[in-house]
Amino acid sequence: MENRRSVSPLRSRRAKLLAGVVALGAAGLLTTQTMVPSQMAFAEPVRVEAAAPADFSDVVRTVSPAVVSVQVKQAAEPRMMNFGGKDGFEDFFKGLPNGHPFERFFRDFGGQGENGEQQRRQPRQYGLSQGSGFFITGDGYVVTNHHVIDKGTEFTVIDQNGDEYDARLIGADKRTDLALLKIDSDKTFTYVDFADDAPEVGEWTVAIGNPFGLGGSVTAGIVSARGRDIGAGPYDDFIQIDAPVNRGNSGGPAFNMNGEVIGVNAAIFSPSGGNVGIAFAIPASTAQDVIMELKDDGKVVRGWLGVQIQNVSADIAESLGLEEARGAIVAEAQENSPAQKAGLRSGDTILAVDGTNVDGPRDLSKIIAAYSPDTKVDITVWRDGEEQDISVTLGRLQDQEQAAAAQPAAEDVKTSLDELGLVLTTKADAGLDGEGVVIAEIDPDSPAAEKRLSNGDVILEVAGMKVNSPADVMKALEKAEEDGRKAVLFRIESNNTTRFVALPMNLA
């Protein structure tokens, strides 16, 4: 059997920690009392008595051996210095007398390149980046961030004693910013476990890592928030902590008071590059699933639906006839995607997957990603004023890059929609091919401007009707008004992507 030296949980030590004395300028207080505003009618304010630890030394002493520094060697592209060509350097060197010091420089550093040009060859150069990580098994598996090891050619893990170990990359997942390294050694390493339960906001947390390359450092704070979306990727679900986390802490663990990993430190918000009390960690629940897949297969395989989606705002819900803003509206089903093949289309609002409610786009992304490719799922959508179930066989998510398209220019043949602040023209009049109506001008103080519509955006549909002329737009608006809609849904194409925008009606 493996000589397991897991440090979690630390149940026996928690009582001692929680019995500590708070010393924040005045000693002798065994508890703190916090006033909590009441939302109900009480005769007296609610009071919460919460004991606070005097120090974190027991936790830190136990888990520190599992935390490591990760150094990454990155190869830089070799560069050539040109001494020939039109600048005349070659003729200059050839004209030097024998024995001139520059002749030796030319001989030692130059070389005959293509087209007779003299080139200076530089030795291969390497860059060195570093971050943090931690052992999750006794036989040498180390968790860190993808951005720590990105483009690395050699990996070195340094433990708390300063011992260095060569490591190899098992796998990395850019979408969740996680990576797994492996040390091949006969030594049994101290390791830590992921927490089974998500932390509560207000819980203590301890961050250990290698900030600024200083070596093992410890900071403490509380969990400030959960479920943060910072725009890092489609699966953002970060824990926000206020423990001082700085550059070099990336990949390091955030612990609870039982010595369990609640998150992997991944990002900070900082105008200066240093700590301002806002740091973000990948939740243990996400990290554990991804790391286990990397350990087993060296990669993460996710299900793929193939839709461009966006949030359902209150005005979009009104325009669709939904009682409340929920789900994710399909802006476009990608060509040859599982969604398109199954019949999902623009304007469908996805409400559930296999009976699991979808709160928004991020929720849908995580739900679909949890399925394996080729899995058949039932998608519940809101279409034409009612719920419908559509069976979809998921594909495999591939990394794809989207190319940005230039904004089209509008010509002078225009129709004005003063109430919405829009001036429209046809695609033909704008010198463009295809379907839709081009936005030629926007009043900066109009509802359209508030919804971030721009000159050159193309209106593809209005209230579910395809439009190819300003007259079509007017007709769709009139029908929406007759139907008693307070908002009308526009499907907009911009920069090679599509989205829905709800504009208010009856503004005059």
Short mmCIF file of N, CA, C and O in Angstrom, two decimals, residues 10 12-14 16-17 55-64 257 259:
data_model
loop_
_atom_site.label_atom_id
_atom_site.label_comp_id
_atom_site.label_asym_id
_atom_site.label_seq_id
_atom_site.Cartn_x
_atom_site.Cartn_y
_atom_site.Cartn_z
N LEU A 10 -7.99 18.11 9.30
CA LEU A 10 -7.31 18.43 10.55
C LEU A 10 -8.34 18.62 11.65
O LEU A 10 -8.36 19.64 12.34
N SER A 12 -8.84 17.27 14.48
CA SER A 12 -8.41 17.32 15.87
C SER A 12 -7.80 18.66 16.23
O SER A 12 -7.72 19.01 17.40
N ARG A 13 -7.33 19.41 15.23
CA ARG A 13 -6.68 20.68 15.52
C ARG A 13 -7.61 21.86 15.43
O ARG A 13 -7.27 22.97 15.82
N ARG A 14 -8.77 21.65 14.86
CA ARG A 14 -9.66 22.78 14.63
C ARG A 14 -10.14 23.38 15.95
O ARG A 14 -10.27 24.59 16.09
N LYS A 16 -8.58 23.54 18.75
CA LYS A 16 -7.55 24.40 19.33
C LYS A 16 -7.48 25.73 18.60
O LYS A 16 -7.30 26.78 19.22
N LEU A 17 -7.60 25.70 17.27
CA LEU A 17 -7.55 26.93 16.49
C LEU A 17 -8.71 27.85 16.83
O LEU A 17 -8.55 29.06 16.94
N ASP A 55 -4.17 32.37 15.34
CA ASP A 55 -3.14 32.21 14.30
C ASP A 55 -3.47 30.99 13.46
O ASP A 55 -4.37 30.22 13.76
N PHE A 56 -2.69 30.84 12.39
CA PHE A 56 -2.93 29.75 11.44
C PHE A 56 -1.73 28.78 11.41
O PHE A 56 -1.56 28.03 10.47
N SER A 57 -0.93 28.84 12.45
CA SER A 57 0.35 28.14 12.40
C SER A 57 0.19 26.63 12.28
O SER A 57 0.98 25.97 11.59
N ASP A 58 -0.80 26.04 12.95
CA ASP A 58 -0.97 24.59 12.87
C ASP A 58 -1.31 24.16 11.46
O ASP A 58 -0.76 23.17 10.94
N VAL A 59 -2.23 24.87 10.82
CA VAL A 59 -2.60 24.54 9.44
C VAL A 59 -1.40 24.71 8.52
O VAL A 59 -1.07 23.82 7.72
N VAL A 60 -0.72 25.85 8.64
CA VAL A 60 0.40 26.14 7.76
C VAL A 60 1.53 25.13 7.94
O VAL A 60 2.11 24.64 6.96
N ARG A 61 1.82 24.81 9.17
CA ARG A 61 2.91 23.87 9.45
C ARG A 61 2.64 22.51 8.82
O ARG A 61 3.55 21.83 8.34
N THR A 62 1.38 22.12 8.79
CA THR A 62 1.03 20.79 8.30
C THR A 62 0.97 20.72 6.78
O THR A 62 1.41 19.74 6.18
N VAL A 63 0.40 21.76 6.14
CA VAL A 63 0.19 21.68 4.69
C VAL A 63 1.36 22.22 3.88
O VAL A 63 1.48 21.90 2.69
N SER A 64 2.22 23.03 4.47
CA SER A 64 3.31 23.67 3.70
C SER A 64 4.18 22.69 2.93
O SER A 64 4.59 22.99 1.80
N MET A 257 -9.73 25.77 6.94
CA MET A 257 -9.10 25.55 8.23
C MET A 257 -8.93 24.08 8.57
O MET A 257 -8.36 23.74 9.61
N GLY A 259 -7.26 22.25 6.38
CA GLY A 259 -6.12 21.90 5.55
C GLY A 259 -6.51 21.29 4.22
O GLY A 259 -5.69 20.65 3.56
#
